[in-house]
Every structure is written in structure tokens, then in C-alpha cells.
Amino acid sequence: MDERRDKARHRVLKAGTIEFGGGAIDCTVRNLSDTGAALDVTSPLGIPARFTLFVPADATHLSCTVVWRKEKRIGVRFG
């Protein structure tokens, strides 16, 4: 498989919250780079194409765009 990312991702295991339109879904941040992340979710259904990711451990809010979806994981680009 060809690597299409601009920046290398680092494996992490952090709790996160997908926030959108007054709703919130818990997730787990599985890998992270300066430009994006992979998030484990119960189901990708109902998660909008754009949302804010809150990572309490880092006290960060990141604007995200979904790049890909799998059964229980989504890939996002920041910005």
C-alpha cells in the first residue's frame, strides 16, 4: 500500500470527543500527526464530514474533515 500522507503519524491512545452541531460522540485517537489522525469510533454512521475533535489530555480543539471511513475507524485531516 502506498503511503499518501505528507507527515508521519505517531501511534497514540487518547480519549477524544467528536463535537458537532450540539452533539458529541466519544472516540479514541489511535494515531496522530500535525496534519491528521485516525479515530476509533463505535460506528462512523451519523458523524458529519466536518467536526471539531476535542482531546482532553492535550486540552486541544482541532477542526477536522473526514478523509476516509471504515467499519469502526475514520481518518481525518486537520484544518
PDB file of N, CA, C and O in Angstrom:
ATOM      1  N   MET A   1       0.835  -1.174   0.000  1.00  0.00           N
ATOM      2  CA  MET A   1       0.000   0.000   0.000  1.00  0.00           C
ATOM      3  C   MET A   1       0.883   1.241   0.000  1.00  0.00           C
ATOM      4  O   MET A   1       1.828   1.346   0.765  1.00  0.00           O
ATOM      5  N   ASP A   2       0.606   2.190  -0.850  1.00  0.00           N
ATOM      6  CA  ASP A   2       1.376   3.423  -0.928  1.00  0.00           C
ATOM      7  C   ASP A   2       0.991   4.374   0.192  1.00  0.00           C
ATOM      8  O   ASP A   2      -0.183   4.557   0.492  1.00  0.00           O
ATOM      9  N   GLU A   3       1.977   4.985   0.784  1.00  0.00           N
ATOM     10  CA  GLU A   3       1.744   5.975   1.832  1.00  0.00           C
ATOM     11  C   GLU A   3       1.412   7.300   1.167  1.00  0.00           C
ATOM     12  O   GLU A   3       2.181   7.806   0.362  1.00  0.00           O
ATOM     13  N   ARG A   4       0.246   7.860   1.489  1.00  0.00           N
ATOM     14  CA  ARG A   4      -0.192   9.098   0.854  1.00  0.00           C
ATOM     15  C   ARG A   4      -0.125  10.295   1.794  1.00  0.00           C
ATOM     16  O   ARG A   4      -0.429  11.399   1.393  1.00  0.00           O
ATOM     17  N   ARG A   5       0.274  10.086   3.024  1.00  0.00           N
ATOM     18  CA  ARG A   5       0.321  11.180   3.986  1.00  0.00           C
ATOM     19  C   ARG A   5       1.577  12.012   3.781  1.00  0.00           C
ATOM     20  O   ARG A   5       2.638  11.493   3.474  1.00  0.00           O
ATOM     21  N   ASP A   6       1.447  13.320   4.039  1.00  0.00           N
ATOM     22  CA  ASP A   6       2.594  14.219   3.966  1.00  0.00           C
ATOM     23  C   ASP A   6       3.491  14.082   5.191  1.00  0.00           C
ATOM     24  O   ASP A   6       4.693  14.234   5.108  1.00  0.00           O
ATOM     25  N   LYS A   7       2.889  13.822   6.336  1.00  0.00           N
ATOM     26  CA  LYS A   7       3.612  13.731   7.606  1.00  0.00           C
ATOM     27  C   LYS A   7       3.417  12.343   8.210  1.00  0.00           C
ATOM     28  O   LYS A   7       2.349  11.763   8.096  1.00  0.00           O
ATOM     29  N   ALA A   8       4.457  11.820   8.875  1.00  0.00           N
ATOM     30  CA  ALA A   8       4.347  10.523   9.542  1.00  0.00           C
ATOM     31  C   ALA A   8       3.408  10.654  10.741  1.00  0.00           C
ATOM     32  O   ALA A   8       3.411  11.664  11.431  1.00  0.00           O
ATOM     33  N   ARG A   9       2.626   9.621  10.950  1.00  0.00           N
ATOM     34  CA  ARG A   9       1.735   9.608  12.111  1.00  0.00           C
ATOM     35  C   ARG A   9       2.396   8.834  13.237  1.00  0.00           C
ATOM     36  O   ARG A   9       3.149   7.903  13.006  1.00  0.00           O
ATOM     37  N   HIS A  10       2.073   9.235  14.451  1.00  0.00           N
ATOM     38  CA  HIS A  10       2.609   8.590  15.644  1.00  0.00           C
ATOM     39  C   HIS A  10       1.470   7.890  16.369  1.00  0.00           C
ATOM     40  O   HIS A  10       0.404   8.472  16.561  1.00  0.00           O
ATOM     41  N   ARG A  11       1.708   6.641  16.754  1.00  0.00           N
ATOM     42  CA  ARG A  11       0.677   5.889  17.469  1.00  0.00           C
ATOM     43  C   ARG A  11       0.448   6.487  18.843  1.00  0.00           C
ATOM     44  O   ARG A  11       1.402   6.775  19.563  1.00  0.00           O
ATOM     45  N   VAL A  12      -0.816   6.670  19.169  1.00  0.00           N
ATOM     46  CA  VAL A  12      -1.202   7.187  20.485  1.00  0.00           C
ATOM     47  C   VAL A  12      -2.451   6.440  20.927  1.00  0.00           C
ATOM     48  O   VAL A  12      -3.055   5.696  20.147  1.00  0.00           O
ATOM     49  N   LEU A  13      -2.833   6.620  22.151  1.00  0.00           N
ATOM     50  CA  LEU A  13      -4.071   6.050  22.675  1.00  0.00           C
ATOM     51  C   LEU A  13      -4.653   7.081  23.630  1.00  0.00           C
ATOM     52  O   LEU A  13      -4.340   7.093  24.816  1.00  0.00           O
ATOM     53  N   LYS A  14      -5.454   7.996  23.056  1.00  0.00           N
ATOM     54  CA  LYS A  14      -6.010   9.092  23.843  1.00  0.00           C
ATOM     55  C   LYS A  14      -7.518   9.157  23.650  1.00  0.00           C
ATOM     56  O   LYS A  14      -8.016   8.932  22.559  1.00  0.00           O
ATOM     57  N   ALA A  15      -8.207   9.485  24.727  1.00  0.00           N
ATOM     58  CA  ALA A  15      -9.649   9.687  24.639  1.00  0.00           C
ATOM     59  C   ALA A  15      -9.911  10.990  23.893  1.00  0.00           C
ATOM     60  O   ALA A  15      -9.151  11.948  24.002  1.00  0.00           O
ATOM     61  N   GLY A  16     -10.987  10.997  23.111  1.00  0.00           N
ATOM     62  CA  GLY A  16     -11.364  12.201  22.387  1.00  0.00           C
ATOM     63  C   GLY A  16     -12.872  12.306  22.298  1.00  0.00           C
ATOM     64  O   GLY A  16     -13.592  11.347  22.585  1.00  0.00           O
ATOM     65  N   THR A  17     -13.330  13.479  21.893  1.00  0.00           N
ATOM     66  CA  THR A  17     -14.750  13.712  21.686  1.00  0.00           C
ATOM     67  C   THR A  17     -14.947  14.398  20.347  1.00  0.00           C
ATOM     68  O   THR A  17     -14.304  15.421  20.073  1.00  0.00           O
ATOM     69  N   ILE A  18     -15.800  13.812  19.512  1.00  0.00           N
ATOM     70  CA  ILE A  18     -16.177  14.405  18.234  1.00  0.00           C
ATOM     71  C   ILE A  18     -17.366  15.315  18.528  1.00  0.00           C
ATOM     72  O   ILE A  18     -18.411  14.849  18.982  1.00  0.00           O
ATOM     73  N   GLU A  19     -17.192  16.617  18.292  1.00  0.00           N
ATOM     74  CA  GLU A  19     -18.225  17.599  18.609  1.00  0.00           C
ATOM     75  C   GLU A  19     -18.767  18.218  17.327  1.00  0.00           C
ATOM     76  O   GLU A  19     -17.994  18.614  16.457  1.00  0.00           O
ATOM     77  N   PHE A  20     -20.095  18.292  17.222  1.00  0.00           N
ATOM     78  CA  PHE A  20     -20.729  18.876  16.038  1.00  0.00           C
ATOM     79  C   PHE A  20     -22.152  19.276  16.363  1.00  0.00           C
ATOM     80  O   PHE A  20     -22.846  18.569  17.090  1.00  0.00           O
ATOM     81  N   GLY A  21     -22.583  20.405  15.866  1.00  0.00           N
ATOM     82  CA  GLY A  21     -23.971  20.852  15.957  1.00  0.00           C
ATOM     83  C   GLY A  21     -24.677  20.563  17.263  1.00  0.00           C
ATOM     84  O   GLY A  21     -25.823  20.127  17.254  1.00  0.00           O
ATOM     85  N   GLY A  22     -24.010  20.753  18.373  1.00  0.00           N
ATOM     86  CA  GLY A  22     -24.638  20.500  19.659  1.00  0.00           C
ATOM     87  C   GLY A  22     -24.572  19.053  20.105  1.00  0.00           C
ATOM     88  O   GLY A  22     -24.971  18.721  21.210  1.00  0.00           O
ATOM     89  N   GLY A  23     -24.049  18.155  19.266  1.00  0.00           N
ATOM     90  CA  GLY A  23     -23.918  16.746  19.623  1.00  0.00           C
ATOM     91  C   GLY A  23     -22.476  16.398  19.909  1.00  0.00           C
ATOM     92  O   GLY A  23     -21.560  17.156  19.611  1.00  0.00           O
ATOM     93  N   ALA A  24     -22.270  15.234  20.507  1.00  0.00           N
ATOM     94  CA  ALA A  24     -20.918  14.774  20.813  1.00  0.00           C
ATOM     95  C   ALA A  24     -20.877  13.250  20.806  1.00  0.00           C
ATOM     96  O   ALA A  24     -21.824  12.594  21.237  1.00  0.00           O
ATOM     97  N   ILE A  25     -19.787  12.702  20.281  1.00  0.00           N
ATOM     98  CA  ILE A  25     -19.574  11.258  20.214  1.00  0.00           C
ATOM     99  C   ILE A  25     -18.180  10.975  20.753  1.00  0.00           C
ATOM    100  O   ILE A  25     -17.207  11.602  20.320  1.00  0.00           O
ATOM    101  N   ASP A  26     -18.078  10.037  21.684  1.00  0.00           N
ATOM    102  CA  ASP A  26     -16.769   9.658  22.217  1.00  0.00           C
ATOM    103  C   ASP A  26     -15.990   8.881  21.162  1.00  0.00           C
ATOM    104  O   ASP A  26     -16.564   8.142  20.357  1.00  0.00           O
ATOM    105  N   CYS A  27     -14.663   9.043  21.175  1.00  0.00           N
ATOM    106  CA  CYS A  27     -13.799   8.306  20.256  1.00  0.00           C
ATOM    107  C   CYS A  27     -12.460   8.076  20.932  1.00  0.00           C
ATOM    108  O   CYS A  27     -12.199   8.587  22.021  1.00  0.00           O
ATOM    109  N   THR A  28     -11.612   7.302  20.277  1.00  0.00           N
ATOM    110  CA  THR A  28     -10.246   7.087  20.734  1.00  0.00           C
ATOM    111  C   THR A  28      -9.312   7.492  19.615  1.00  0.00           C
ATOM    112  O   THR A  28      -9.464   7.031  18.470  1.00  0.00           O
ATOM    113  N   VAL A  29      -8.373   8.380  19.914  1.00  0.00           N
ATOM    114  CA  VAL A  29      -7.375   8.798  18.928  1.00  0.00           C
ATOM    115  C   VAL A  29      -6.320   7.704  18.884  1.00  0.00           C
ATOM    116  O   VAL A  29      -5.685   7.399  19.894  1.00  0.00           O
ATOM    117  N   ARG A  30      -6.142   7.073  17.720  1.00  0.00           N
ATOM    118  CA  ARG A  30      -5.221   5.944  17.582  1.00  0.00           C
ATOM    119  C   ARG A  30      -3.881   6.338  16.997  1.00  0.00           C
ATOM    120  O   ARG A  30      -2.863   5.742  17.306  1.00  0.00           O
ATOM    121  N   ASN A  31      -3.867   7.288  16.086  1.00  0.00           N
ATOM    122  CA  ASN A  31      -2.599   7.829  15.610  1.00  0.00           C
ATOM    123  C   ASN A  31      -2.801   9.289  15.252  1.00  0.00           C
ATOM    124  O   ASN A  31      -3.908   9.737  15.012  1.00  0.00           O
ATOM    125  N   LEU A  32      -1.693  10.021  15.251  1.00  0.00           N
ATOM    126  CA  LEU A  32      -1.782  11.469  15.192  1.00  0.00           C
ATOM    127  C   LEU A  32      -0.556  12.039  14.490  1.00  0.00           C
ATOM    128  O   LEU A  32       0.554  11.544  14.684  1.00  0.00           O
ATOM    129  N   SER A  33      -0.772  13.075  13.684  1.00  0.00           N
ATOM    130  CA  SER A  33       0.326  13.838  13.097  1.00  0.00           C
ATOM    131  C   SER A  33      -0.053  15.306  13.160  1.00  0.00           C
ATOM    132  O   SER A  33      -1.121  15.659  13.667  1.00  0.00           O
ATOM    133  N   ASP A  34       0.788  16.160  12.614  1.00  0.00           N
ATOM    134  CA  ASP A  34       0.476  17.589  12.574  1.00  0.00           C
ATOM    135  C   ASP A  34      -0.705  17.877  11.656  1.00  0.00           C
ATOM    136  O   ASP A  34      -1.359  18.906  11.798  1.00  0.00           O
ATOM    137  N   THR A  35      -0.967  16.972  10.707  1.00  0.00           N
ATOM    138  CA  THR A  35      -1.977  17.244   9.684  1.00  0.00           C
ATOM    139  C   THR A  35      -3.238  16.397   9.776  1.00  0.00           C
ATOM    140  O   THR A  35      -4.216  16.675   9.091  1.00  0.00           O
ATOM    141  N   GLY A  36      -3.241  15.336  10.613  1.00  0.00           N
ATOM    142  CA  GLY A  36      -4.426  14.486  10.680  1.00  0.00           C
ATOM    143  C   GLY A  36      -4.320  13.409  11.730  1.00  0.00           C
ATOM    144  O   GLY A  36      -3.355  13.342  12.490  1.00  0.00           O
ATOM    145  N   ALA A  37      -5.353  12.550  11.750  1.00  0.00           N
ATOM    146  CA  ALA A  37      -5.417  11.498  12.765  1.00  0.00           C
ATOM    147  C   ALA A  37      -6.329  10.370  12.308  1.00  0.00           C
ATOM    148  O   ALA A  37      -7.124  10.534  11.381  1.00  0.00           O
ATOM    149  N   ALA A  38      -6.225   9.230  12.981  1.00  0.00           N
ATOM    150  CA  ALA A  38      -7.167   8.124  12.824  1.00  0.00           C
ATOM    151  C   ALA A  38      -7.895   7.984  14.152  1.00  0.00           C
ATOM    152  O   ALA A  38      -7.274   8.002  15.220  1.00  0.00           O
ATOM    153  N   LEU A  39      -9.217   7.885  14.070  1.00  0.00           N
ATOM    154  CA  LEU A  39     -10.052   7.832  15.262  1.00  0.00           C
ATOM    155  C   LEU A  39     -10.856   6.543  15.277  1.00  0.00           C
ATOM    156  O   LEU A  39     -11.493   6.196  14.277  1.00  0.00           O
ATOM    157  N   ASP A  40     -10.841   5.829  16.398  1.00  0.00           N
ATOM    158  CA  ASP A  40     -11.705   4.668  16.572  1.00  0.00           C
ATOM    159  C   ASP A  40     -13.056   5.163  17.080  1.00  0.00           C
ATOM    160  O   ASP A  40     -13.107   5.973  18.021  1.00  0.00           O
ATOM    161  N   VAL A  41     -14.131   4.684  16.455  1.00  0.00           N
ATOM    162  CA  VAL A  41     -15.487   5.073  16.828  1.00  0.00           C
ATOM    163  C   VAL A  41     -16.350   3.825  16.915  1.00  0.00           C
ATOM    164  O   VAL A  41     -16.021   2.796  16.337  1.00  0.00           O
ATOM    165  N   THR A  42     -17.451   3.898  17.646  1.00  0.00           N
ATOM    166  CA  THR A  42     -18.378   2.769  17.723  1.00  0.00           C
ATOM    167  C   THR A  42     -18.959   2.494  16.349  1.00  0.00           C
ATOM    168  O   THR A  42     -19.063   1.355  15.919  1.00  0.00           O
ATOM    169  N   SER A  43     -19.333   3.568  15.636  1.00  0.00           N
ATOM    170  CA  SER A  43     -19.844   3.476  14.275  1.00  0.00           C
ATOM    171  C   SER A  43     -19.597   4.817  13.586  1.00  0.00           C
ATOM    172  O   SER A  43     -19.807   5.866  14.205  1.00  0.00           O
ATOM    173  N   PRO A  44     -19.167   4.802  12.317  1.00  0.00           N
ATOM    174  CA  PRO A  44     -18.968   6.066  11.603  1.00  0.00           C
ATOM    175  C   PRO A  44     -20.282   6.706  11.155  1.00  0.00           C
ATOM    176  O   PRO A  44     -20.304   7.852  10.732  1.00  0.00           O
ATOM    177  N   LEU A  45     -21.388   5.965  11.263  1.00  0.00           N
ATOM    178  CA  LEU A  45     -22.679   6.490  10.839  1.00  0.00           C
ATOM    179  C   LEU A  45     -23.086   7.664  11.722  1.00  0.00           C
ATOM    180  O   LEU A  45     -22.960   7.601  12.943  1.00  0.00           O
ATOM    181  N   GLY A  46     -23.565   8.716  11.108  1.00  0.00           N
ATOM    182  CA  GLY A  46     -24.016   9.885  11.851  1.00  0.00           C
ATOM    183  C   GLY A  46     -22.922  10.891  12.153  1.00  0.00           C
ATOM    184  O   GLY A  46     -23.197  11.961  12.674  1.00  0.00           O
ATOM    185  N   ILE A  47     -21.675  10.556  11.820  1.00  0.00           N
ATOM    186  CA  ILE A  47     -20.588  11.506  12.018  1.00  0.00           C
ATOM    187  C   ILE A  47     -20.497  12.367  10.761  1.00  0.00           C
ATOM    188  O   ILE A  47     -20.324  11.844   9.662  1.00  0.00           O
ATOM    189  N   PRO A  48     -20.634  13.690  10.909  1.00  0.00           N
ATOM    190  CA  PRO A  48     -20.617  14.558   9.729  1.00  0.00           C
ATOM    191  C   PRO A  48     -19.242  14.649   9.083  1.00  0.00           C
ATOM    192  O   PRO A  48     -18.236  14.241   9.681  1.00  0.00           O
ATOM    193  N   ALA A  49     -19.185  15.187   7.875  1.00  0.00           N
ATOM    194  CA  ALA A  49     -17.937  15.314   7.127  1.00  0.00           C
ATOM    195  C   ALA A  49     -16.969  16.295   7.787  1.00  0.00           C
ATOM    196  O   ALA A  49     -15.763  16.179   7.625  1.00  0.00           O
ATOM    197  N   ARG A  50     -17.499  17.266   8.525  1.00  0.00           N
ATOM    198  CA  ARG A  50     -16.661  18.242   9.240  1.00  0.00           C
ATOM    199  C   ARG A  50     -17.119  18.320  10.695  1.00  0.00           C
ATOM    200  O   ARG A  50     -18.316  18.340  10.960  1.00  0.00           O
ATOM    201  N   PHE A  51     -16.151  18.350  11.617  1.00  0.00           N
ATOM    202  CA  PHE A  51     -16.472  18.428  13.037  1.00  0.00           C
ATOM    203  C   PHE A  51     -15.255  18.936  13.800  1.00  0.00           C
ATOM    204  O   PHE A  51     -14.176  19.125  13.224  1.00  0.00           O
ATOM    205  N   THR A  52     -15.413  19.144  15.097  1.00  0.00           N
ATOM    206  CA  THR A  52     -14.307  19.537  15.975  1.00  0.00           C
ATOM    207  C   THR A  52     -13.948  18.347  16.853  1.00  0.00           C
ATOM    208  O   THR A  52     -14.817  17.715  17.445  1.00  0.00           O
ATOM    209  N   LEU A  53     -12.660  18.036  16.909  1.00  0.00           N
ATOM    210  CA  LEU A  53     -12.158  16.973  17.777  1.00  0.00           C
ATOM    211  C   LEU A  53     -11.586  17.614  19.032  1.00  0.00           C
ATOM    212  O   LEU A  53     -10.697  18.464  18.955  1.00  0.00           O
ATOM    213  N   PHE A  54     -12.100  17.204  20.191  1.00  0.00           N
ATOM    214  CA  PHE A  54     -11.577  17.673  21.469  1.00  0.00           C
ATOM    215  C   PHE A  54     -10.773  16.548  22.094  1.00  0.00           C
ATOM    216  O   PHE A  54     -11.268  15.422  22.234  1.00  0.00           O
ATOM    217  N   VAL A  55      -9.525  16.837  22.441  1.00  0.00           N
ATOM    218  CA  VAL A  55      -8.652  15.856  23.093  1.00  0.00           C
ATOM    219  C   VAL A  55      -8.319  16.407  24.492  1.00  0.00           C
ATOM    220  O   VAL A  55      -7.456  17.273  24.644  1.00  0.00           O
ATOM    221  N   PRO A  56      -9.039  15.917  25.523  1.00  0.00           N
ATOM    222  CA  PRO A  56      -8.853  16.445  26.880  1.00  0.00           C
ATOM    223  C   PRO A  56      -7.416  16.346  27.395  1.00  0.00           C
ATOM    224  O   PRO A  56      -6.938  17.265  28.058  1.00  0.00           O
ATOM    225  N   ALA A  57      -6.706  15.274  27.083  1.00  0.00           N
ATOM    226  CA  ALA A  57      -5.338  15.092  27.588  1.00  0.00           C
ATOM    227  C   ALA A  57      -4.416  16.210  27.116  1.00  0.00           C
ATOM    228  O   ALA A  57      -3.458  16.575  27.809  1.00  0.00           O
ATOM    229  N   ASP A  58      -4.694  16.753  25.928  1.00  0.00           N
ATOM    230  CA  ASP A  58      -3.870  17.826  25.363  1.00  0.00           C
ATOM    231  C   ASP A  58      -4.559  19.186  25.470  1.00  0.00           C
ATOM    232  O   ASP A  58      -3.986  20.194  25.068  1.00  0.00           O
ATOM    233  N   ALA A  59      -5.805  19.195  25.956  1.00  0.00           N
ATOM    234  CA  ALA A  59      -6.620  20.417  26.031  1.00  0.00           C
ATOM    235  C   ALA A  59      -6.683  21.106  24.665  1.00  0.00           C
ATOM    236  O   ALA A  59      -6.548  22.318  24.567  1.00  0.00           O
ATOM    237  N   THR A  60      -6.875  20.309  23.589  1.00  0.00           N
ATOM    238  CA  THR A  60      -6.911  20.875  22.240  1.00  0.00           C
ATOM    239  C   THR A  60      -8.256  20.644  21.575  1.00  0.00           C
ATOM    240  O   THR A  60      -8.903  19.612  21.777  1.00  0.00           O
ATOM    241  N   HIS A  61      -8.653  21.618  20.775  1.00  0.00           N
ATOM    242  CA  HIS A  61      -9.815  21.523  19.894  1.00  0.00           C
ATOM    243  C   HIS A  61      -9.271  21.629  18.474  1.00  0.00           C
ATOM    244  O   HIS A  61      -8.608  22.621  18.144  1.00  0.00           O
ATOM    245  N   LEU A  62      -9.523  20.618  17.648  1.00  0.00           N
ATOM    246  CA  LEU A  62      -8.998  20.580  16.289  1.00  0.00           C
ATOM    247  C   LEU A  62     -10.142  20.493  15.281  1.00  0.00           C
ATOM    248  O   LEU A  62     -11.009  19.632  15.400  1.00  0.00           O
ATOM    249  N   SER A  63     -10.127  21.379  14.301  1.00  0.00           N
ATOM    250  CA  SER A  63     -11.112  21.345  13.228  1.00  0.00           C
ATOM    251  C   SER A  63     -10.742  20.203  12.285  1.00  0.00           C
ATOM    252  O   SER A  63      -9.599  20.122  11.831  1.00  0.00           O
ATOM    253  N   CYS A  64     -11.705  19.302  11.990  1.00  0.00           N
ATOM    254  CA  CYS A  64     -11.416  18.097  11.206  1.00  0.00           C
ATOM    255  C   CYS A  64     -12.330  17.962   9.995  1.00  0.00           C
ATOM    256  O   CYS A  64     -13.495  18.338  10.044  1.00  0.00           O
ATOM    257  N   THR A  65     -11.778  17.374   8.941  1.00  0.00           N
ATOM    258  CA  THR A  65     -12.534  16.960   7.762  1.00  0.00           C
ATOM    259  C   THR A  65     -12.294  15.470   7.577  1.00  0.00           C
ATOM    260  O   THR A  65     -11.134  15.026   7.560  1.00  0.00           O
ATOM    261  N   VAL A  66     -13.359  14.686   7.435  1.00  0.00           N
ATOM    262  CA  VAL A  66     -13.227  13.240   7.256  1.00  0.00           C
ATOM    263  C   VAL A  66     -12.672  12.955   5.857  1.00  0.00           C
ATOM    264  O   VAL A  66     -13.173  13.466   4.862  1.00  0.00           O
ATOM    265  N   VAL A  67     -11.615  12.137   5.809  1.00  0.00           N
ATOM    266  CA  VAL A  67     -10.980  11.758   4.546  1.00  0.00           C
ATOM    267  C   VAL A  67     -11.402  10.347   4.146  1.00  0.00           C
ATOM    268  O   VAL A  67     -11.583  10.055   2.970  1.00  0.00           O
ATOM    269  N   TRP A  68     -11.541   9.452   5.125  1.00  0.00           N
ATOM    270  CA  TRP A  68     -11.994   8.085   4.847  1.00  0.00           C
ATOM    271  C   TRP A  68     -12.738   7.528   6.056  1.00  0.00           C
ATOM    272  O   TRP A  68     -12.602   8.020   7.156  1.00  0.00           O
ATOM    273  N   ARG A  69     -13.564   6.513   5.772  1.00  0.00           N
ATOM    274  CA  ARG A  69     -14.350   5.835   6.810  1.00  0.00           C
ATOM    275  C   ARG A  69     -14.228   4.328   6.623  1.00  0.00           C
ATOM    276  O   ARG A  69     -14.296   3.843   5.509  1.00  0.00           O
ATOM    277  N   LYS A  70     -14.059   3.615   7.725  1.00  0.00           N
ATOM    278  CA  LYS A  70     -14.096   2.153   7.725  1.00  0.00           C
ATOM    279  C   LYS A  70     -15.122   1.734   8.764  1.00  0.00           C
ATOM    280  O   LYS A  70     -15.810   2.576   9.334  1.00  0.00           O
ATOM    281  N   GLU A  71     -15.204   0.443   9.035  1.00  0.00           N
ATOM    282  CA  GLU A  71     -16.242  -0.065   9.930  1.00  0.00           C
ATOM    283  C   GLU A  71     -16.257   0.618  11.288  1.00  0.00           C
ATOM    284  O   GLU A  71     -17.300   1.022  11.774  1.00  0.00           O
ATOM    285  N   LYS A  72     -15.096   0.748  11.933  1.00  0.00           N
ATOM    286  CA  LYS A  72     -15.046   1.351  13.270  1.00  0.00           C
ATOM    287  C   LYS A  72     -13.916   2.366  13.397  1.00  0.00           C
ATOM    288  O   LYS A  72     -13.451   2.657  14.498  1.00  0.00           O
ATOM    289  N   ARG A  73     -13.475   2.916  12.277  1.00  0.00           N
ATOM    290  CA  ARG A  73     -12.380   3.890  12.302  1.00  0.00           C
ATOM    291  C   ARG A  73     -12.604   4.913  11.205  1.00  0.00           C
ATOM    292  O   ARG A  73     -13.088   4.588  10.122  1.00  0.00           O
ATOM    293  N   ILE A  74     -12.243   6.162  11.497  1.00  0.00           N
ATOM    294  CA  ILE A  74     -12.284   7.210  10.473  1.00  0.00           C
ATOM    295  C   ILE A  74     -10.940   7.919  10.442  1.00  0.00           C
ATOM    296  O   ILE A  74     -10.246   8.008  11.448  1.00  0.00           O
ATOM    297  N   GLY A  75     -10.570   8.391   9.258  1.00  0.00           N
ATOM    298  CA  GLY A  75      -9.364   9.179   9.088  1.00  0.00           C
ATOM    299  C   GLY A  75      -9.749  10.619   8.847  1.00  0.00           C
ATOM    300  O   GLY A  75     -10.671  10.898   8.079  1.00  0.00           O
ATOM    301  N   VAL A  76      -9.066  11.530   9.505  1.00  0.00           N
ATOM    302  CA  VAL A  76      -9.393  12.953   9.376  1.00  0.00           C
ATOM    303  C   VAL A  76      -8.142  13.763   9.041  1.00  0.00           C
ATOM    304  O   VAL A  76      -7.018  13.385   9.362  1.00  0.00           O
ATOM    305  N   ARG A  77      -8.411  14.890   8.376  1.00  0.00           N
ATOM    306  CA  ARG A  77      -7.382  15.890   8.074  1.00  0.00           C
ATOM    307  C   ARG A  77      -7.726  17.122   8.912  1.00  0.00           C
ATOM    308  O   ARG A  77      -8.897  17.495   9.012  1.00  0.00           O
ATOM    309  N   PHE A  78      -6.725  17.732   9.513  1.00  0.00           N
ATOM    310  CA  PHE A  78      -6.963  18.929  10.307  1.00  0.00           C
ATOM    311  C   PHE A  78      -7.049  20.158   9.419  1.00  0.00           C
ATOM    312  O   PHE A  78      -6.387  20.236   8.398  1.00  0.00           O
ATOM    313  N   GLY A  79      -7.853  21.126   9.888  1.00  0.00           N
ATOM    314  CA  GLY A  79      -7.943  22.390   9.163  1.00  0.00           C
ATOM    315  C   GLY A  79      -9.263  22.579   8.486  1.00  0.00           C
ATOM    316  O   GLY A  79     -10.142  21.807   8.443  1.00  0.00           O
TER     317      GLY A  79
END
